[in-house]
Tab-separated table of C-alpha atoms in Angstrom:
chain	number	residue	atom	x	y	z
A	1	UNK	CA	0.000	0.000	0.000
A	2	UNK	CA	2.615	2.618	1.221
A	3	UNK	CA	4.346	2.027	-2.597
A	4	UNK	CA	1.086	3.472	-4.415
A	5	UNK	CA	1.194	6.702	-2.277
A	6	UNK	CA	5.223	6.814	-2.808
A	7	UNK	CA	4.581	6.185	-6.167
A	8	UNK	CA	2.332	9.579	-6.426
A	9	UNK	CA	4.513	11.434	-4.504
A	10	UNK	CA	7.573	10.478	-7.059
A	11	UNK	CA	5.490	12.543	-9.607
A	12	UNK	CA	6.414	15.226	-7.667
A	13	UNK	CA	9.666	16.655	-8.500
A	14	UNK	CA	9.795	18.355	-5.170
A	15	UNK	CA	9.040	15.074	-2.875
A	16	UNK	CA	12.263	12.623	-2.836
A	17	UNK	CA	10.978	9.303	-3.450
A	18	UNK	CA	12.725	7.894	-0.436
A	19	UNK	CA	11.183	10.076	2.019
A	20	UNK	CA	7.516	9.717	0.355
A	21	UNK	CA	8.143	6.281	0.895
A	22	UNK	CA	9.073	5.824	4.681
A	23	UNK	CA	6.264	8.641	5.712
A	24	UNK	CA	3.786	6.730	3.799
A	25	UNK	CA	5.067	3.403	5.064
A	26	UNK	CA	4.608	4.991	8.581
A	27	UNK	CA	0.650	6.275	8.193
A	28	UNK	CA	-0.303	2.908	6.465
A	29	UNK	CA	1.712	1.012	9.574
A	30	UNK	CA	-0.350	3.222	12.106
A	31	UNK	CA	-3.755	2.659	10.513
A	32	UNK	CA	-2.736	-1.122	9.765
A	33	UNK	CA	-2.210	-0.961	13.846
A	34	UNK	CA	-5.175	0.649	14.738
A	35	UNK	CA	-7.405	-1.460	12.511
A	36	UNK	CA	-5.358	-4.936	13.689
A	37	UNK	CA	-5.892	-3.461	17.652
A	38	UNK	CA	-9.512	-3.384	17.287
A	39	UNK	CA	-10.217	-6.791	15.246
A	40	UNK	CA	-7.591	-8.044	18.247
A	41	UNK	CA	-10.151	-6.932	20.684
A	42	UNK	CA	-13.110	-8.401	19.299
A	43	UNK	CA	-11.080	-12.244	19.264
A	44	UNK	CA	-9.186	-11.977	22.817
A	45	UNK	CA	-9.687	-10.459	26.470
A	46	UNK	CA	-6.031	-10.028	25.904
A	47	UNK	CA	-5.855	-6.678	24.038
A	48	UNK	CA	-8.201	-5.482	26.736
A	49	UNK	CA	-5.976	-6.391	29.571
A	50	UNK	CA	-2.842	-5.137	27.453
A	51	UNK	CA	-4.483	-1.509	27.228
A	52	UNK	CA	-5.798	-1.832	31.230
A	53	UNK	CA	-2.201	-2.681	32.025
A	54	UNK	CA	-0.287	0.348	29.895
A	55	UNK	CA	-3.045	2.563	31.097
A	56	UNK	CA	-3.949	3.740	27.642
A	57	UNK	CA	-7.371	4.516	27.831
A	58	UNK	CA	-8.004	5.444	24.467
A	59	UNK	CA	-6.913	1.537	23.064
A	60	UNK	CA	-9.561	0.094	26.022
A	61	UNK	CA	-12.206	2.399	24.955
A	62	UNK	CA	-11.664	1.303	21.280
A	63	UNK	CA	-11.604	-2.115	22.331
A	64	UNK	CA	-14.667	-2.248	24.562
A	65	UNK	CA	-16.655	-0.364	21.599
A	66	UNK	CA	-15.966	-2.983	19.577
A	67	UNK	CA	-16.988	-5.865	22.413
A	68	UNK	CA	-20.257	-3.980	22.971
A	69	UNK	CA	-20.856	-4.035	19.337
A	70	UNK	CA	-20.132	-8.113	19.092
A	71	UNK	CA	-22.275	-8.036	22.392
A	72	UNK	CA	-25.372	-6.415	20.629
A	73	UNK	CA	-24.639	-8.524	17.779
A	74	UNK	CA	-25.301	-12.004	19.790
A	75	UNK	CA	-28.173	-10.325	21.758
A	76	UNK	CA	-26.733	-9.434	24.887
A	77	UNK	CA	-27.854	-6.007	24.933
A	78	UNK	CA	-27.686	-5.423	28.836
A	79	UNK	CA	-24.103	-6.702	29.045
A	80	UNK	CA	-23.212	-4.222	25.392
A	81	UNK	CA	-24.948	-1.323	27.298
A	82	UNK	CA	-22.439	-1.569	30.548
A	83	UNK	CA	-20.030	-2.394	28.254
A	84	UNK	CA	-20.560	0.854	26.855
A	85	UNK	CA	-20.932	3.015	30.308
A	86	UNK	CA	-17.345	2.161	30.904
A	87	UNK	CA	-16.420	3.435	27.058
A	88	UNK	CA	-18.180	6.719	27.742
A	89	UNK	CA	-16.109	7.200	31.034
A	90	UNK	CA	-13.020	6.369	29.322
A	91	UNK	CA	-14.156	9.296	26.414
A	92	UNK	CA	-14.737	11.718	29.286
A	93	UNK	CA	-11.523	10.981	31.349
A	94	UNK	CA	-9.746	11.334	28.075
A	95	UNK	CA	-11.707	14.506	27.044
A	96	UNK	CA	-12.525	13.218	23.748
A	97	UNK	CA	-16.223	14.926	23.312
A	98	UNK	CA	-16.299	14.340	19.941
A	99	UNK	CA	-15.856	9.910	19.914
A	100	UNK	CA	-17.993	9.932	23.000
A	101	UNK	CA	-20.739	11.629	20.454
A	102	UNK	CA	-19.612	8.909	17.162
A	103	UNK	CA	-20.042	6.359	19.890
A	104	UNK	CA	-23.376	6.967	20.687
A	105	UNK	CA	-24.615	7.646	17.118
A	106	UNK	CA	-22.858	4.181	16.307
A	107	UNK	CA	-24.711	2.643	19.264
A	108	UNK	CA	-28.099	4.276	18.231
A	109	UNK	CA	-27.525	2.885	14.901
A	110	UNK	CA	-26.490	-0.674	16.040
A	111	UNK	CA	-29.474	-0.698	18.461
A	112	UNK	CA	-31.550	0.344	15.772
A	113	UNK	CA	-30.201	-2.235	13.427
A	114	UNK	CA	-31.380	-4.713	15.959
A	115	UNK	CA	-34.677	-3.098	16.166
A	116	UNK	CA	-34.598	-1.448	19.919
A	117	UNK	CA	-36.173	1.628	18.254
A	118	UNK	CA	-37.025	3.252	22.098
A	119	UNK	CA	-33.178	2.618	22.956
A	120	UNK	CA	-31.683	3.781	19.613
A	121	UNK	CA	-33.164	6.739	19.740
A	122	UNK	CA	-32.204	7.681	22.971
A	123	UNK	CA	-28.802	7.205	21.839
A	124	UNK	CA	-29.534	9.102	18.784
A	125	UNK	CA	-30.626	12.228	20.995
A	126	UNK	CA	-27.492	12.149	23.550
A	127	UNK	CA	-25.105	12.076	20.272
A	128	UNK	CA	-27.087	15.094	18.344
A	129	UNK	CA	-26.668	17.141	21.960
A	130	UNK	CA	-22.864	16.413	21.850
A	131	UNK	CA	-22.312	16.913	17.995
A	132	UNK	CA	-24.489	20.210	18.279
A	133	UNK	CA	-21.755	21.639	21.362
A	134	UNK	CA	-19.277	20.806	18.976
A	135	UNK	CA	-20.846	22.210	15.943
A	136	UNK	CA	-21.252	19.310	13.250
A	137	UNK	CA	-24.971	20.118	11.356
A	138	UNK	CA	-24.064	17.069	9.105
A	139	UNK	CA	-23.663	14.825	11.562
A	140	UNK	CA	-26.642	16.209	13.506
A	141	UNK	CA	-28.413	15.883	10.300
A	142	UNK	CA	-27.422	11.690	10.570
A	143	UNK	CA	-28.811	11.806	14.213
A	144	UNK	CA	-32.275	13.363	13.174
A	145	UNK	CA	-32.436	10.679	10.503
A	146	UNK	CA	-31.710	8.012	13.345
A	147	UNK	CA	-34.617	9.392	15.394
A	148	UNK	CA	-36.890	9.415	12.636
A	149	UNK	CA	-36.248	5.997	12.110
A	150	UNK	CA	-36.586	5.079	15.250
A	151	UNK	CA	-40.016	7.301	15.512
A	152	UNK	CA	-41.499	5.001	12.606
């Protein structure tokens, strides 16, 4: 992948090739790492306990996201919605405002999905309040859409 973005950058007399290469090797290694983190979390406890143990709350928050997620997806929505409590305390210790608002919107629409309209909705509404503080009509825009679904 990173030798398609160095490629583009070669076409640019003012990029050396050699340095295109290595920062694009970097960004696709850190996404790579992100993406392989969160499939990690959804197959073992032990990404969970890796993050608990380094103290980097913004890995366990990704990870627990994605374990509520496989936890609505087998039906366990009590034990997905207390996963998710501790994934919004994480977002607020951290400060991060705006992924506490994607994860509700991405909860609404999972619970929605599943057809808890009542519960998506609710969702739906705490993520509109957050993306409105922050200023994001487009993404408020989703939100309504969420709501009206869940309205009919």
């Amino acid at each position: 992948d990173a030798w398609i973005f160095a490629s583009i950058f070669y076409m640019m007399p003012h990029i050396d090739f050699f340095a295109a290469y290595t920062i694009n090797f970097f960004l696709v290694a850190v996404v790579y790492m992100a993406v392989y983190s969160i499939i990690l979390g959804f197959r073992s406890g032990n990404a969970l306990k890796l993050f608990k143990e380094i103290g980097a709350k913004l890995g366990e928050a990704n990870v627990l996201a994605a374990l509520s997620r496989q936890s609505l997806q087998s039906g366990d929505v009590d034990l997905a919605e207390r996963q998710f409590e501790q994934i919004i305390s994480m977002r607020r210790l951290i400060g991060d405002l705006y992924s506490e608002g994607a994860d509700y919107g991405n909860f609404a629409i999972a619970l929605l999905n599943l057809g808890h309209k009542q519960k998506a909705k609710e969702y739906a509404l705490k993520a509109r309040s957050i993306f409105e503080k922050i200023n994001l009509p487009a993404i408020i825009e989703m939100m309504d859409q969420v709501v009206s679904a869940a309205d009919g």
